[in-house]
Each structure stands twice: as structure tokens, then as C-alpha cells.
mmCIF file of C-alpha atoms in Angstrom:
data_model
loop_
_atom_site.group_PDB
_atom_site.id
_atom_site.type_symbol
_atom_site.label_atom_id
_atom_site.label_comp_id
_atom_site.label_asym_id
_atom_site.label_seq_id
_atom_site.Cartn_x
_atom_site.Cartn_y
_atom_site.Cartn_z
ATOM 1 C CA MET A 30 -14.476 -43.296 -61.675
ATOM 2 C CA ARG A 31 -11.314 -44.676 -60.104
ATOM 3 C CA ASN A 32 -10.377 -48.243 -60.951
ATOM 4 C CA LEU A 33 -11.096 -50.218 -57.785
ATOM 5 C CA ALA A 34 -8.012 -52.339 -58.448
ATOM 6 C CA THR A 35 -5.856 -49.229 -58.043
ATOM 7 C CA PRO A 36 -5.265 -48.147 -54.432
ATOM 8 C CA ALA A 37 -6.483 -44.693 -53.473
ATOM 9 C CA ILE A 38 -3.659 -42.191 -53.603
ATOM 10 C CA THR A 39 -4.183 -41.380 -49.918
ATOM 11 C CA THR A 40 -3.085 -44.940 -49.057
ATOM 12 C CA LEU A 41 0.336 -44.547 -50.670
ATOM 13 C CA SER A 42 3.173 -44.271 -48.168
ATOM 14 C CA CYS A 43 6.930 -43.835 -48.315
ATOM 15 C CA PHE A 44 8.696 -47.165 -48.775
ATOM 16 C CA LYS A 45 11.095 -46.423 -45.905
ATOM 17 C CA CYS A 46 9.381 -44.268 -43.277
ATOM 18 C CA GLN A 47 5.814 -45.397 -44.074
ATOM 19 C CA LYS A 48 4.417 -41.870 -43.900
ATOM 20 C CA HIS A 49 1.483 -41.005 -46.153
ATOM 21 C CA ILE A 50 3.021 -38.706 -48.724
ATOM 22 C CA PHE A 51 0.504 -38.077 -51.495
ATOM 23 C CA GLN A 52 -2.822 -36.335 -51.788
ATOM 24 C CA ASP A 53 -5.425 -36.417 -54.525
ATOM 25 C CA GLY A 54 -4.124 -34.323 -57.385
ATOM 26 C CA ASP A 55 -0.483 -35.358 -56.933
ATOM 27 C CA GLN A 56 -0.600 -37.933 -59.729
ATOM 28 C CA ASP A 57 1.122 -35.627 -62.213
ATOM 29 C CA THR A 58 4.040 -34.639 -59.989
ATOM 30 C CA SER A 59 7.601 -35.805 -60.590
ATOM 31 C CA MET A 60 7.682 -37.335 -57.115
ATOM 32 C CA PHE A 61 4.646 -39.473 -57.886
ATOM 33 C CA LYS A 62 6.293 -40.666 -61.096
ATOM 34 C CA GLU A 63 9.399 -41.598 -59.124
ATOM 35 C CA TYR A 64 7.199 -43.411 -56.611
ATOM 36 C CA THR A 65 5.626 -45.419 -59.439
ATOM 37 C CA GLU A 66 9.010 -46.410 -60.863
ATOM 38 C CA ILE A 67 10.314 -47.441 -57.442
ATOM 39 C CA ASP A 68 7.132 -49.405 -56.803
ATOM 40 C CA ILE A 69 7.694 -51.372 -60.017
ATOM 41 C CA LEU A 70 11.302 -52.092 -59.032
ATOM 42 C CA THR A 71 10.234 -53.136 -55.526
ATOM 43 C CA LYS A 72 7.759 -55.651 -56.891
ATOM 44 C CA GLU A 73 10.373 -56.940 -59.324
ATOM 45 C CA LEU A 74 12.813 -57.308 -56.425
ATOM 46 C CA ASP A 75 10.263 -59.317 -54.446
ATOM 47 C CA LYS A 76 9.739 -61.649 -57.402
ATOM 48 C CA LYS A 77 13.477 -62.178 -57.833
ATOM 49 C CA LYS A 78 13.875 -62.919 -54.137
ATOM 50 C CA VAL A 79 11.052 -65.468 -54.167
ATOM 51 C CA ASN A 80 12.402 -67.021 -57.361
ATOM 52 C CA ALA A 81 15.858 -67.358 -55.835
ATOM 53 C CA GLU A 82 14.512 -68.888 -52.618
ATOM 54 C CA ASN A 83 12.365 -71.350 -54.573
ATOM 55 C CA ASN A 84 15.472 -72.543 -56.401
ATOM 56 C CA ARG A 85 17.784 -72.648 -53.397
ATOM 57 C CA TYR A 86 18.949 -76.179 -54.155
ATOM 58 C CA GLU A 87 19.242 -75.732 -57.912
ATOM 59 C CA ARG A 88 22.440 -74.974 -59.826
ATOM 60 C CA LYS A 89 21.012 -71.661 -60.995
ATOM 61 C CA TYR A 90 20.466 -70.443 -57.413
ATOM 62 C CA LYS A 91 23.726 -68.495 -57.320
ATOM 63 C CA ASN A 92 22.855 -66.569 -60.484
ATOM 64 C CA LEU A 93 19.308 -65.891 -59.310
ATOM 65 C CA LYS A 94 20.559 -64.644 -55.955
ATOM 66 C CA GLY A 95 23.080 -62.442 -57.759
ATOM 67 C CA GLU A 96 20.298 -60.852 -59.827
ATOM 68 C CA TRP A 97 18.339 -60.173 -56.667
ATOM 69 C CA HIS A 98 21.316 -58.533 -54.921
ATOM 70 C CA ARG A 99 22.201 -56.395 -57.947
ATOM 71 C CA LEU A 100 18.669 -55.055 -58.162
ATOM 72 C CA ASN A 101 18.603 -54.503 -54.406
ATOM 73 C CA ASN A 102 21.840 -52.477 -54.599
ATOM 74 C CA LYS A 103 20.327 -50.430 -57.410
ATOM 75 C CA LEU A 104 17.071 -49.835 -55.551
ATOM 76 C CA ASN A 105 18.283 -48.895 -52.063
ATOM 77 C CA PRO A 106 19.884 -45.535 -53.002
ATOM 78 C CA ARG A 107 16.676 -44.533 -54.781
ATOM 79 C CA LEU A 108 14.631 -45.453 -51.717
ATOM 80 C CA ASP A 109 16.890 -43.328 -49.507
ATOM 81 C CA GLU A 110 16.798 -40.365 -51.873
ATOM 82 C CA PHE A 111 13.028 -40.596 -52.307
ATOM 83 C CA CYS A 112 12.466 -40.612 -48.548
ATOM 84 C CA LYS A 113 14.798 -37.644 -48.115
ATOM 85 C CA SER A 114 13.102 -35.711 -50.933
ATOM 86 C CA HIS A 115 9.578 -36.030 -49.596
ATOM 87 C CA LYS A 116 10.739 -35.083 -46.090
ATOM 88 C CA ILE A 117 12.449 -31.974 -47.448
ATOM 89 C CA GLN A 118 9.168 -31.000 -49.082
ATOM 90 C CA GLN A 119 7.389 -31.557 -45.780
ATOM 91 C CA PHE A 120 9.825 -29.337 -43.863
ATOM 92 C CA LEU A 121 10.372 -26.764 -46.605
ATOM 93 C CA PRO A 122 8.612 -23.852 -44.823
ATOM 94 C CA THR A 123 10.787 -24.349 -41.732
ATOM 95 C CA ILE A 124 13.908 -24.943 -43.836
ATOM 96 C CA ASN A 125 13.345 -21.624 -45.594
ATOM 97 C CA LYS A 126 12.404 -19.834 -42.374
ATOM 98 C CA TYR A 127 15.770 -20.588 -40.767
ATOM 99 C CA ASN A 128 17.814 -20.748 -43.986
ATOM 100 C CA CYS A 129 18.811 -24.328 -43.180
ATOM 101 C CA LEU A 130 20.175 -25.073 -46.644
ATOM 102 C CA SER A 131 22.917 -22.466 -46.233
ATOM 103 C CA VAL A 132 24.686 -24.081 -43.281
ATOM 104 C CA ASP A 133 28.447 -23.473 -43.424
ATOM 105 C CA PHE A 134 30.335 -26.080 -41.409
ATOM 106 C CA GLU A 135 33.673 -24.327 -41.701
ATOM 107 C CA SER A 136 32.051 -21.288 -40.118
ATOM 108 C CA LEU A 137 30.452 -23.502 -37.474
ATOM 109 C CA LYS A 138 33.823 -25.009 -36.540
ATOM 110 C CA ARG A 139 35.470 -21.592 -36.365
ATOM 111 C CA ARG A 140 32.736 -20.121 -34.185
ATOM 112 C CA ALA A 141 32.694 -23.157 -31.908
ATOM 113 C CA PHE A 142 36.456 -22.828 -31.395
ATOM 114 C CA GLU A 143 36.054 -19.108 -30.698
ATOM 115 C CA LEU A 144 33.475 -19.784 -27.988
ATOM 116 C CA VAL A 145 35.654 -22.484 -26.459
ATOM 117 C CA ASN A 146 38.740 -20.264 -26.539
ATOM 118 C CA SER A 147 36.764 -17.460 -24.882
ATOM 119 C CA GLY A 148 36.496 -19.621 -21.766
ATOM 120 C CA LEU A 149 32.892 -20.789 -22.145
ATOM 121 C CA VAL A 150 33.658 -24.387 -21.183
ATOM 122 C CA GLN A 151 35.577 -23.379 -18.051
ATOM 123 C CA LYS A 152 32.723 -21.076 -17.025
ATOM 124 C CA LEU A 153 30.225 -23.900 -17.448
ATOM 125 C CA VAL A 154 32.427 -26.210 -15.375
ATOM 126 C CA SER A 155 33.022 -23.626 -12.647
ATOM 127 C CA GLY A 156 29.355 -22.720 -12.513
ATOM 128 C CA ASP A 157 29.953 -19.085 -13.506
ATOM 129 C CA ILE A 158 27.497 -19.697 -16.350
ATOM 130 C CA LYS A 159 24.262 -21.451 -15.429
ATOM 131 C CA SER A 160 23.279 -23.497 -18.454
ATOM 132 C CA ILE A 161 19.591 -24.013 -19.166
ATOM 133 C CA PHE A 162 20.530 -27.489 -20.370
ATOM 134 C CA LYS A 163 22.021 -28.430 -16.993
ATOM 135 C CA SER A 164 18.915 -27.307 -15.128
ATOM 136 C CA LYS A 165 16.714 -29.398 -17.399
ATOM 137 C CA ALA A 166 18.972 -32.448 -17.110
ATOM 138 C CA ASP A 167 19.104 -32.195 -13.305
ATOM 139 C CA GLN A 168 15.315 -32.187 -13.124
ATOM 140 C CA ASP A 169 14.741 -34.995 -15.607
ATOM 141 C CA ASN A 170 17.403 -37.275 -14.137
ATOM 142 C CA PHE A 171 16.120 -37.106 -10.576
ATOM 143 C CA GLY A 172 15.528 -40.587 -9.219
ATOM 144 C CA THR A 173 16.879 -42.434 -12.259
ATOM 145 C CA GLN A 174 19.419 -45.228 -11.829
ATOM 146 C CA ALA A 175 22.881 -43.624 -11.936
ATOM 147 C CA LYS A 176 24.478 -45.877 -14.549
ATOM 148 C CA LEU A 177 21.620 -45.427 -16.995
ATOM 149 C CA LYS A 178 20.176 -42.015 -16.368
ATOM 150 C CA HIS A 179 22.335 -39.939 -18.712
ATOM 151 C CA PHE A 180 21.984 -42.419 -21.556
ATOM 152 C CA VAL A 181 18.231 -42.517 -20.979
ATOM 153 C CA TYR A 182 18.139 -38.734 -20.803
ATOM 154 C CA PHE A 183 20.004 -38.399 -24.105
ATOM 155 C CA GLU A 184 17.703 -40.853 -25.854
ATOM 156 C CA ARG A 185 14.594 -39.118 -24.545
ATOM 157 C CA ASN A 186 15.808 -35.592 -25.220
ATOM 158 C CA LYS A 187 17.737 -35.750 -28.486
ATOM 159 C CA LYS A 188 15.625 -32.957 -29.914
ATOM 160 C CA GLN A 189 16.847 -30.446 -27.345
ATOM 161 C CA ILE A 190 20.425 -31.760 -27.151
ATOM 162 C CA MET A 191 21.306 -32.073 -30.836
ATOM 163 C CA PRO A 192 22.270 -28.770 -32.505
ATOM 164 C CA GLY A 193 19.086 -28.217 -34.496
ATOM 165 C CA TYR A 194 19.591 -27.711 -38.213
ATOM 166 C CA TYR A 195 23.336 -28.392 -37.865
ATOM 167 C CA GLY A 196 22.411 -32.010 -37.180
ATOM 168 C CA PRO A 197 24.633 -34.881 -36.049
ATOM 169 C CA LYS A 198 27.437 -33.558 -38.238
ATOM 170 C CA GLY A 199 27.334 -30.295 -36.305
ATOM 171 C CA PHE A 200 27.226 -32.177 -33.005
ATOM 172 C CA GLU A 201 30.502 -33.884 -33.883
ATOM 173 C CA ALA A 202 32.139 -30.641 -35.028
ATOM 174 C CA ILE A 203 31.163 -28.774 -31.858
ATOM 175 C CA GLY A 204 32.246 -31.690 -29.682
ATOM 176 C CA HIS A 205 35.662 -31.703 -31.326
ATOM 177 C CA ALA A 206 36.079 -28.009 -30.511
ATOM 178 C CA ALA A 207 34.845 -28.397 -26.921
ATOM 179 C CA LEU A 208 37.286 -31.176 -26.106
ATOM 180 C CA ARG A 209 40.211 -28.801 -26.626
ATOM 181 C CA GLN A 210 39.406 -27.029 -23.358
ATOM 182 C CA PHE A 211 37.433 -29.679 -21.492
ATOM 183 C CA ASN A 212 40.072 -31.238 -19.283
ATOM 184 C CA HIS A 213 39.089 -34.528 -17.687
ATOM 185 C CA ASP A 214 41.024 -34.014 -14.433
ATOM 186 C CA GLU A 215 39.938 -30.401 -14.010
ATOM 187 C CA TYR A 216 36.326 -31.415 -14.439
ATOM 188 C CA ASN A 217 36.593 -34.228 -11.885
ATOM 189 C CA ASP A 218 37.895 -31.704 -9.325
ATOM 190 C CA SER A 219 35.258 -29.093 -10.144
ATOM 191 C CA GLU A 220 32.319 -27.979 -8.038
ATOM 192 C CA VAL A 221 29.940 -29.022 -10.815
ATOM 193 C CA LYS A 222 31.216 -32.591 -10.649
ATOM 194 C CA LYS A 223 30.939 -32.616 -6.864
ATOM 195 C CA SER A 224 27.398 -31.266 -6.882
ATOM 196 C CA THR A 225 26.051 -33.534 -9.624
ATOM 197 C CA SER A 226 26.470 -37.086 -10.869
ATOM 198 C CA PHE A 227 27.545 -35.984 -14.349
ATOM 199 C CA ARG A 228 30.593 -37.791 -15.610
ATOM 200 C CA HIS A 229 33.030 -36.051 -17.955
ATOM 201 C CA HIS A 230 31.456 -37.387 -21.139
ATOM 202 C CA ASP A 231 27.926 -36.891 -19.807
ATOM 203 C CA PHE A 232 28.602 -33.225 -19.134
ATOM 204 C CA LEU A 233 30.171 -32.766 -22.567
ATOM 205 C CA THR A 234 27.305 -34.468 -24.376
ATOM 206 C CA ILE A 235 24.234 -33.089 -22.670
ATOM 207 C CA ILE A 236 25.475 -29.723 -21.369
ATOM 208 C CA VAL A 237 28.551 -28.322 -23.132
ATOM 209 C CA ILE A 238 27.765 -29.172 -26.762
ATOM 210 C CA PRO A 239 24.108 -28.039 -26.600
ATOM 211 C CA GLU A 240 25.160 -24.807 -24.867
ATOM 212 C CA ILE A 241 27.673 -23.981 -27.611
ATOM 213 C CA ALA A 242 25.167 -24.920 -30.323
ATOM 214 C CA CYS A 243 22.479 -22.794 -28.720
ATOM 215 C CA ARG A 244 24.737 -19.736 -28.670
ATOM 216 C CA ILE A 245 25.704 -20.198 -32.316
ATOM 217 C CA ILE A 246 22.080 -20.618 -33.411
ATOM 218 C CA ALA A 247 21.092 -17.559 -31.369
ATOM 219 C CA GLU A 248 23.714 -15.605 -33.309
ATOM 220 C CA ASP A 249 22.568 -17.113 -36.626
ATOM 221 C CA GLN A 250 18.967 -16.107 -36.102
ATOM 222 C CA GLY A 251 19.396 -12.969 -34.004
ATOM 223 C CA VAL A 252 17.351 -14.345 -31.107
ATOM 224 C CA SER A 253 17.726 -14.992 -27.377
ATOM 225 C CA LEU A 254 19.224 -18.196 -25.991
ATOM 226 C CA GLU A 255 15.766 -19.314 -24.895
ATOM 227 C CA ASP A 256 14.395 -18.889 -28.414
ATOM 228 C CA ALA A 257 17.478 -20.543 -29.903
ATOM 229 C CA ALA A 258 16.852 -23.581 -27.694
ATOM 230 C CA LYS A 259 13.328 -23.762 -29.129
ATOM 231 C CA ILE A 260 14.732 -23.565 -32.665
ATOM 232 C CA MET A 261 17.042 -26.484 -31.863
ATOM 233 C CA ILE A 262 13.976 -28.570 -31.052
ATOM 234 C CA GLU A 263 11.977 -27.273 -34.016
ATOM 235 C CA THR A 264 14.740 -28.069 -36.523
ATOM 236 C CA TYR A 265 16.012 -31.323 -35.013
ATOM 237 C CA GLU A 266 14.532 -33.510 -37.751
ATOM 238 C CA ILE A 267 15.761 -31.140 -40.440
ATOM 239 C CA GLY A 268 19.316 -31.376 -39.113
ATOM 240 C CA SER A 269 19.129 -35.161 -38.973
ATOM 241 C CA LEU A 270 17.862 -35.183 -42.548
ATOM 242 C CA LEU A 271 20.194 -32.659 -44.154
ATOM 243 C CA ASN A 272 23.353 -33.120 -42.095
ATOM 244 C CA PRO A 273 23.624 -36.731 -40.956
ATOM 245 C CA PHE A 274 26.751 -38.229 -39.503
ATOM 246 C CA ASP A 275 27.692 -41.767 -38.480
ATOM 247 C CA PHE A 276 27.491 -40.940 -34.819
ATOM 248 C CA THR A 277 26.541 -43.176 -31.910
ATOM 249 C CA ALA A 278 26.456 -41.546 -28.509
ATOM 250 C CA ASP A 279 28.965 -43.209 -26.219
ATOM 251 C CA PHE A 280 28.321 -42.568 -22.560
ATOM 252 C CA GLU A 281 31.125 -44.735 -21.228
ATOM 253 C CA GLU A 282 34.254 -43.084 -19.927
ATOM 254 C CA ASN A 283 37.367 -43.695 -21.984
#
């Protein structure tokens, strides 16, 4: 019989994302052992924090606070790695299905530049290529306040805009390639600009980069553009997990 003082394993959640991560029978796994060790450290950290706060006006406060911070700095990387590890386990079937662990960013950069140099950006701007991402954005932005709508659209539709398993790091790499041929003045004089409210950076962020990413993923997986767009959505969280980048979308014109 289980000790009633011990919480049921089904109540145990990740320290960071709060998702339930264990099932009965997982007690002997290495991840559960890591969870137990982190749990002990977390409780020790809480005690040190309380002890420091209770002695705020004592001479030893500085030393107590230092102990708390040192343990906190030791614990945080383990929390991050633990959260990443259990998420990888969760997504492992999809990761293996699309070979997400074999992403080559040098190849991604080269292929993005090749697409840009082939005239893809100019064709998107001229309207010679009708992007599925533009059609979706036009529909979803209808009636939204002009100054906010593209930011709101990005926030609501990150899964279909970000380049799937290439993640934020891939988004930045593709954007760097696209900017080589995405002239600000040419875009402002284009028919696309006249027929929509997309600003230069809006069009880059929610049309050009996803279109390039979609074509690369279609080539990766040997599928149509429509199916590649679905893969981008399906692997969005995997890309964010495996290939993060310190990126904050900036929708203001430079």
C-alpha cells in the first residue's frame, strides 16, 4: 500500500511547465530519479530563502542570501534541462518521423539564399506567386485595427508562421537571407503594398519567411507545399524546444 504521506505519482508535474510527466511504473526511471534530486534541491532552496528573509536585519543576512543565490544558480540549469528532456520524450515519435534531430543550419542558410537568389521574394512582392500565407493573413486580419493587426496575427498564428522544426533559430537564418533581396523602396512601390496594408517588415515576417521555410520543409520531407505547411504547425513546439533563439518579433519599421 502506498504511503499516504507520499503524493501519488500522477500528481507530479514538471517544475517549470507544470505538465504532468509521470505515470505509475515510472519510479525506476532515470528521469524520476532526477526529478527526486531536483525536488530535494528545490525544497532546500525554499528553506534558504526563508532563512535569509527571516534574518534580513542580521549581520549574517548577506552570507545567507549568498547561499540562496548560489544554490539557485546551480538549480536553474537543471530545471531547464529537465523540462527540455521530458518534452523531448513527449515529442519523440514526431521528432523521429521528421528526423528533427538532424537539422543542418548551414544547409538551411544555403538553401534559403538559393531560393532568394532565384527571385522568389520578387515574385511574392509582384504577385506572380500567390502565397498561401498571404491569403490566410488577409482573411484573419480583416477588420482588425491597422496598427495592431499584424502583431496580433503573429502572436495568434506563430505555429503556422515559424519554420516548424527549424525553430526560432531557423526563422532568423531565413530572415537574414530574405533581406538580401527584399528592398524596402521596391516593396513600397509594389502592387502588393498598394493592395494590402502590409508594411515591409510585416510582409517579411508573416509572408516571405514562412513561404521560404515551407518550400525548404517540402523539399526535406518530399511533400507538397500544403503538407509542408501542416508540418510547420505540427513541429512548431519541437522547433522551439530544440532550436531556440533570443528572438523577439519587432513589427515597427526601422
